[in-house]
Amino acid sequence: MPELPEVETVCRGLAPHLEGRRLVRVEQRRPNLRTPFPPRFCERLTGRVVTSVRRRAKYILMHLDDGGVLIAHLGMSGRMIIAPERPDAFDKHDHVVFETDAGTIVTFNDARRFGLMDLTVADALGDHPMLRNLGPEPLGNEFSGPDLARRLAGKITPIKAALLDQSIVAGLGNIYVSEALYRSGILPTRTAASLTAGEVDRLAVAVREVLERAIAAGGSSLRDYRQASGELGYFQHQFAVYDREGEGCPDCDCDRARTGGVQRIVQSGRSTFFCAARQR
Ligand SMILES: [Zn+2]
């Protein structure tokens, strides 16, 4: 599933192909994704100039010259494919096709169809149901230790669950929550309210660092994408604890210390990975 760094990479990959470009043709190849397309979807986009491609949480926001905004979510398996010209045939999972005045074809492909697209206007963006309850961007200036501490105060949920709560911090998913808790040395089962101010400060820094490192990895994969398939959405990335049950973690001898290495537990139905030796 694409997480925040993947979505950021997709936005950065799309921007040079879409910003300042007019959409001369938009095709919707089925009536719905996870939700129905908004009425007159293609008609409202056709002829518009894309002024910017930005990310908010895990949403791609394509701003248009008439004040409209296309909101896109990649869901579980969505990807954007950039091609210099129209292909001979489309894949059955190619659901939306954008053609720019430069002839570039941007195709939204989504095999599992958990993705979605909606249209709104910039003035109402903050009130959109998918965006209005989002907390601060973890890479934005608003996000800091003291701000996070205020949002966690009094919460008796495990810190893992609190970090997945999009109203506390926007866009964090299962992978980077495990990674940030590992990096800050905090056990995922601790209640949010039990963290000290120092621990929350460390955590806020760790959240930024794990995301920035992943985005940097995505940036290098982006250079490969341009040379290869033009496909945006996924990249290989080395995690410290995520999906590494039983292996040693990078920063200690936990595998050799007979603690069994990286542990996996299930919290709220989802896997959490941590090092019992390093996280307290
Ligand atoms: Zn360890």
GROMACS .gro file of C-alpha atoms and ligand atoms in nm:
model
  281
    1MET     CA    1   0.000   0.000   0.000
    2PRO     CA    2   0.147   0.338  -0.090
    3GLU     CA    3   0.233   0.539   0.219
    4LEU     CA    4   0.314   0.908   0.249
    5PRO     CA    5   0.665   0.886   0.094
    6GLU     CA    6   0.530   0.701  -0.210
    7VAL     CA    7   0.253   0.959  -0.255
    8GLU     CA    8   0.506   1.241  -0.222
    9THR     CA    9   0.723   1.067  -0.483
   10VAL     CA   10   0.425   1.034  -0.717
   11CYS     CA   11   0.346   1.406  -0.679
   12ARG     CA   12   0.707   1.503  -0.749
   13GLY     CA   13   0.711   1.270  -1.048
   14LEU     CA   14   0.387   1.407  -1.191
   15ALA     CA   15   0.460   1.776  -1.136
   16PRO     CA   16   0.707   1.832  -1.423
   17HIS     CA   17   0.468   1.660  -1.667
   18LEU     CA   18   0.148   1.831  -1.554
   19GLU     CA   19   0.224   2.172  -1.405
   20GLY     CA   20   0.155   2.447  -1.657
   21ARG     CA   21   0.007   2.192  -1.897
   22ARG     CA   22  -0.347   2.193  -2.035
   23LEU     CA   23  -0.550   1.873  -2.012
   24VAL     CA   24  -0.671   1.829  -2.368
   25ARG     CA   25  -0.841   1.497  -2.311
   26VAL     CA   26  -0.955   1.310  -1.999
   27GLU     CA   27  -1.103   0.961  -2.019
   28GLN     CA   28  -1.279   0.777  -1.742
   29ARG     CA   29  -1.284   0.409  -1.832
   30ARG     CA   30  -1.529   0.285  -1.566
   31PRO     CA   31  -1.809   0.440  -1.356
   32ASN     CA   32  -1.641   0.408  -1.019
   33LEU     CA   33  -1.329   0.331  -0.821
   34ARG     CA   34  -1.380   0.279  -0.446
   35THR     CA   35  -1.648   0.547  -0.480
   36PRO     CA   36  -1.831   0.672  -0.793
   37PHE     CA   37  -1.658   0.941  -0.996
   38PRO     CA   38  -1.812   1.286  -0.942
   39PRO     CA   39  -2.069   1.400  -1.203
   40ARG     CA   40  -1.925   1.528  -1.534
   41PHE     CA   41  -1.578   1.428  -1.415
   42CYS     CA   42  -1.402   1.433  -1.754
   43GLU     CA   43  -1.590   1.739  -1.879
   44ARG     CA   44  -1.492   1.944  -1.573
   45LEU     CA   45  -1.124   1.857  -1.620
   46THR     CA   46  -1.094   1.885  -1.997
   47GLY     CA   47  -0.943   2.214  -2.115
   48ARG     CA   48  -0.814   2.310  -1.770
   49VAL     CA   49  -0.451   2.401  -1.702
   50VAL     CA   50  -0.291   2.221  -1.406
   51THR     CA   51  -0.137   2.489  -1.186
   52SER     CA   52   0.019   2.261  -0.922
   53VAL     CA   53   0.043   1.903  -0.802
   54ARG     CA   54   0.069   1.882  -0.423
   55ARG     CA   55   0.027   1.625  -0.149
   56ARG     CA   56  -0.188   1.647   0.164
   57ALA     CA   57  -0.162   1.338   0.389
   58LYS     CA   58  -0.189   1.054   0.136
   59TYR     CA   59  -0.397   1.254  -0.112
   60ILE     CA   60  -0.270   1.393  -0.441
   61LEU     CA   61  -0.414   1.740  -0.503
   62MET     CA   62  -0.410   1.862  -0.861
   63HIS     CA   63  -0.496   2.234  -0.862
   64LEU     CA   64  -0.655   2.373  -1.179
   65ASP     CA   65  -0.665   2.719  -1.335
   66ASP     CA   66  -1.042   2.758  -1.273
   67GLY     CA   67  -1.001   2.710  -0.897
   68GLY     CA   68  -1.098   2.344  -0.915
   69VAL     CA   69  -0.899   2.073  -0.741
   70LEU     CA   70  -0.879   1.707  -0.834
   71ILE     CA   71  -0.831   1.494  -0.522
   72ALA     CA   72  -0.682   1.150  -0.591
   73HIS     CA   73  -0.601   0.866  -0.353
   74LEU     CA   74  -0.396   0.566  -0.464
   75GLY     CA   75  -0.575   0.324  -0.230
   76MET     CA   76  -0.403  -0.014  -0.198
   77SER     CA   77  -0.257  -0.063  -0.543
   78GLY     CA   78  -0.299   0.260  -0.741
   79ARG     CA   79  -0.018   0.394  -0.957
   80MET     CA   80   0.034   0.671  -1.208
   81ILE     CA   81   0.204   0.582  -1.534
   82ILE     CA   82   0.361   0.854  -1.749
   83ALA     CA   83   0.406   0.787  -2.118
   84PRO     CA   84   0.533   1.023  -2.392
   85GLU     CA   85   0.252   0.919  -2.625
   86ARG     CA   86  -0.075   0.732  -2.640
   87PRO     CA   87  -0.020   0.354  -2.607
   88ASP     CA   88  -0.165   0.117  -2.867
   89ALA     CA   89  -0.387  -0.044  -2.604
   90PHE     CA   90  -0.480   0.019  -2.243
   91ASP     CA   91  -0.468  -0.234  -1.960
   92LYS     CA   92  -0.801  -0.340  -1.808
   93HIS     CA   93  -0.691  -0.175  -1.482
   94ASP     CA   94  -0.616   0.159  -1.651
   95HIS     CA   95  -0.913   0.352  -1.514
   96VAL     CA   96  -0.839   0.719  -1.590
   97VAL     CA   97  -0.631   0.862  -1.873
   98PHE     CA   98  -0.514   1.225  -1.885
   99GLU     CA   99  -0.363   1.368  -2.202
  100THR     CA  100  -0.178   1.701  -2.191
  101ASP     CA  101  -0.117   1.957  -2.463
  102ALA     CA  102   0.240   1.825  -2.478
  103GLY     CA  103   0.103   1.484  -2.579
  104THR     CA  104   0.201   1.324  -2.248
  105ILE     CA  105  -0.031   1.048  -2.129
  106VAL     CA  106  -0.077   1.004  -1.753
  107THR     CA  107  -0.268   0.687  -1.670
  108PHE     CA  108  -0.414   0.595  -1.333
  109ASN     CA  109  -0.394   0.217  -1.298
  110ASP     CA  110  -0.547   0.046  -0.996
  111ALA     CA  111  -0.595  -0.332  -0.998
  112ARG     CA  112  -0.770  -0.354  -0.661
  113ARG     CA  113  -0.974  -0.036  -0.704
  114PHE     CA  114  -0.942   0.097  -0.350
  115GLY     CA  115  -0.826   0.428  -0.497
  116LEU     CA  116  -1.058   0.721  -0.555
  117MET     CA  117  -1.091   1.054  -0.732
  118ASP     CA  118  -1.309   1.351  -0.645
  119LEU     CA  119  -1.339   1.713  -0.753
  120THR     CA  120  -1.375   2.018  -0.534
  121VAL     CA  121  -1.273   2.383  -0.539
  122ALA     CA  122  -0.966   2.529  -0.371
  123ASP     CA  123  -1.173   2.757  -0.147
  124ALA     CA  124  -1.357   2.456  -0.001
  125LEU     CA  125  -1.063   2.218   0.010
  126GLY     CA  126  -1.021   2.236   0.387
  127ASP     CA  127  -1.388   2.147   0.437
  128HIS     CA  128  -1.379   1.842   0.212
  129PRO     CA  129  -1.494   1.533   0.409
  130MET     CA  130  -1.169   1.350   0.334
  131LEU     CA  131  -0.948   1.640   0.442
  132ARG     CA  132  -1.128   1.839   0.710
  133ASN     CA  133  -1.031   1.624   1.010
  134LEU     CA  134  -0.667   1.580   0.919
  135GLY     CA  135  -0.403   1.680   1.171
  136PRO     CA  136  -0.080   1.859   1.077
  137GLU     CA  137   0.150   1.740   0.800
  138PRO     CA  138   0.439   1.552   0.964
  139LEU     CA  139   0.686   1.729   0.733
  140GLY     CA  140   0.526   2.071   0.778
  141ASN     CA  141   0.623   2.350   1.017
  142GLU     CA  142   0.319   2.295   1.238
  143PHE     CA  143   0.435   1.950   1.342
  144SER     CA  144   0.665   1.957   1.644
  145GLY     CA  145   0.725   1.779   1.974
  146PRO     CA  146   0.520   2.028   2.180
  147ASP     CA  147   0.235   2.022   1.927
  148LEU     CA  148   0.234   1.642   1.920
  149ALA     CA  149   0.244   1.633   2.302
  150ARG     CA  150  -0.068   1.851   2.315
  151ARG     CA  151  -0.247   1.618   2.075
  152LEU     CA  152  -0.147   1.306   2.269
  153ALA     CA  153  -0.228   1.448   2.615
  154GLY     CA  154  -0.478   1.237   2.806
  155LYS     CA  155  -0.497   0.966   2.537
  156ILE     CA  156  -0.501   0.619   2.686
  157THR     CA  157  -0.474   0.445   2.349
  158PRO     CA  158  -0.141   0.280   2.261
  159ILE     CA  159   0.100   0.526   2.101
  160LYS     CA  160   0.098   0.310   1.784
  161ALA     CA  161  -0.278   0.361   1.744
  162ALA     CA  162  -0.253   0.731   1.829
  163LEU     CA  163   0.003   0.787   1.552
  164LEU     CA  164  -0.224   0.611   1.302
  165ASP     CA  165  -0.507   0.847   1.400
  166GLN     CA  166  -0.510   1.091   1.106
  167SER     CA  167  -0.647   1.372   1.322
  168ILE     CA  168  -0.333   1.361   1.540
  169VAL     CA  169  -0.086   1.358   1.251
  170ALA     CA  170  -0.181   1.332   0.884
  171GLY     CA  171  -0.067   1.063   0.647
  172LEU     CA  172   0.121   0.823   0.875
  173GLY     CA  173   0.061   0.455   0.802
  174ASN     CA  174   0.153   0.123   0.955
  175ILE     CA  175   0.508   0.100   0.818
  176TYR     CA  176   0.640   0.441   0.921
  177VAL     CA  177   0.475   0.432   1.262
  178SER     CA  178   0.671   0.112   1.342
  179GLU     CA  179   0.986   0.269   1.203
  180ALA     CA  180   0.948   0.599   1.393
  181LEU     CA  181   0.875   0.426   1.725
  182TYR     CA  182   1.182   0.207   1.675
  183ARG     CA  183   1.400   0.506   1.592
  184SER     CA  184   1.282   0.695   1.900
  185GLY     CA  185   1.319   0.391   2.128
  186ILE     CA  186   0.954   0.389   2.238
  187LEU     CA  187   0.752   0.069   2.281
  188PRO     CA  188   0.443   0.071   2.056
  189THR     CA  189   0.226  -0.063   2.340
  190ARG     CA  190   0.286   0.235   2.572
  191THR     CA  191  -0.020   0.452   2.622
  192ALA     CA  192   0.010   0.783   2.439
  193ALA     CA  193  -0.036   0.980   2.762
  194SER     CA  194   0.254   0.798   2.930
  195LEU     CA  195   0.519   0.949   2.701
  196THR     CA  196   0.741   1.215   2.858
  197ALA     CA  197   0.798   1.550   2.686
  198GLY     CA  198   1.148   1.431   2.593
  199GLU     CA  199   1.013   1.113   2.439
  200VAL     CA  200   0.753   1.300   2.235
  201ASP     CA  201   1.025   1.536   2.110
  202ARG     CA  202   1.235   1.237   2.003
  203LEU     CA  203   0.932   1.080   1.840
  204ALA     CA  204   0.846   1.392   1.639
  205VAL     CA  205   1.204   1.409   1.512
  206ALA     CA  206   1.198   1.036   1.429
  207VAL     CA  207   0.872   1.067   1.234
  208ARG     CA  208   1.029   1.337   1.016
  209GLU     CA  209   1.351   1.144   0.971
  210VAL     CA  210   1.195   0.814   0.863
  211LEU     CA  211   0.970   0.993   0.614
  212GLU     CA  212   1.248   1.212   0.476
  213ARG     CA  213   1.479   0.914   0.430
  214ALA     CA  214   1.207   0.723   0.247
  215ILE     CA  215   1.129   1.023   0.026
  216ALA     CA  216   1.499   1.051  -0.057
  217ALA     CA  217   1.495   0.681  -0.156
  218GLY     CA  218   1.185   0.749  -0.363
  219GLY     CA  219   1.364   1.036  -0.532
  220SER     CA  220   1.643   0.808  -0.644
  221SER     CA  221   1.390   0.554  -0.771
  222LEU     CA  222   1.219   0.839  -0.956
  223ARG     CA  223   1.533   0.891  -1.163
  224ASP     CA  224   1.519   0.521  -1.253
  225TYR     CA  225   1.150   0.543  -1.337
  226ARG     CA  226   1.215   0.819  -1.586
  227GLN     CA  227   1.458   0.597  -1.767
  228ALA     CA  228   1.242   0.288  -1.743
  229SER     CA  229   0.869   0.234  -1.736
  230GLY     CA  230   0.745   0.578  -1.633
  231GLU     CA  231   0.557   0.411  -1.352
  232LEU     CA  232   0.511   0.597  -1.026
  233GLY     CA  233   0.389   0.455  -0.699
  234TYR     CA  234   0.628   0.207  -0.541
  235PHE     CA  235   0.993   0.178  -0.463
  236GLN     CA  236   1.226  -0.055  -0.279
  237HIS     CA  237   1.321   0.067   0.064
  238GLN     CA  238   1.513  -0.090   0.350
  239PHE     CA  239   1.325  -0.083   0.680
  240ALA     CA  240   1.481  -0.117   1.027
  241VAL     CA  241   1.205  -0.326   1.183
  242TYR     CA  242   0.903  -0.333   0.952
  243ASP     CA  243   0.841  -0.686   0.816
  244ARG     CA  244   1.164  -0.810   0.974
  245GLU     CA  245   1.033  -1.042   1.246
  246GLY     CA  246   1.308  -1.254   1.397
  247GLU     CA  247   1.591  -1.062   1.233
  248GLY     CA  248   1.841  -0.847   1.421
  249CYS     CA  249   1.764  -0.476   1.420
  250PRO     CA  250   2.029  -0.238   1.280
  251ASP     CA  251   2.125  -0.074   1.608
  252CYS     CA  252   2.173  -0.356   1.859
  253ASP     CA  253   2.265  -0.718   1.907
  254CYS     CA  254   1.906  -0.817   1.971
  255ASP     CA  255   1.922  -1.124   1.749
  256ARG     CA  256   2.229  -1.250   1.929
  257ALA     CA  257   2.108  -1.145   2.273
  258ARG     CA  258   1.854  -1.429   2.270
  259THR     CA  259   1.563  -1.188   2.264
  260GLY     CA  260   1.457  -1.335   1.932
  261GLY     CA  261   1.529  -1.024   1.728
  262VAL     CA  262   1.259  -0.798   1.593
  263GLN     CA  263   0.921  -0.888   1.743
  264ARG     CA  264   0.585  -0.878   1.573
  265ILE     CA  265   0.261  -0.819   1.760
  266VAL     CA  266  -0.088  -0.740   1.632
  267GLN     CA  267  -0.249  -0.413   1.744
  268SER     CA  268  -0.597  -0.318   1.622
  269GLY     CA  269  -0.575  -0.597   1.367
  270ARG     CA  270  -0.247  -0.478   1.216
  271SER     CA  271   0.111  -0.592   1.258
  272THR     CA  272   0.350  -0.387   1.466
  273PHE     CA  273   0.724  -0.456   1.455
  274PHE     CA  274   0.963  -0.351   1.729
  275CYS     CA  275   1.286  -0.435   1.911
  276ALA     CA  276   1.218  -0.538   2.271
  277ALA     CA  277   1.581  -0.470   2.362
  278ARG     CA  278   1.594  -0.116   2.229
  279GLN     CA  279   1.240   0.016   2.278
  280ARG     CA  280   1.112   0.097   2.628
  281ZN      ZN  281   1.734  -0.465   1.842
   0.00000   0.00000   0.00000
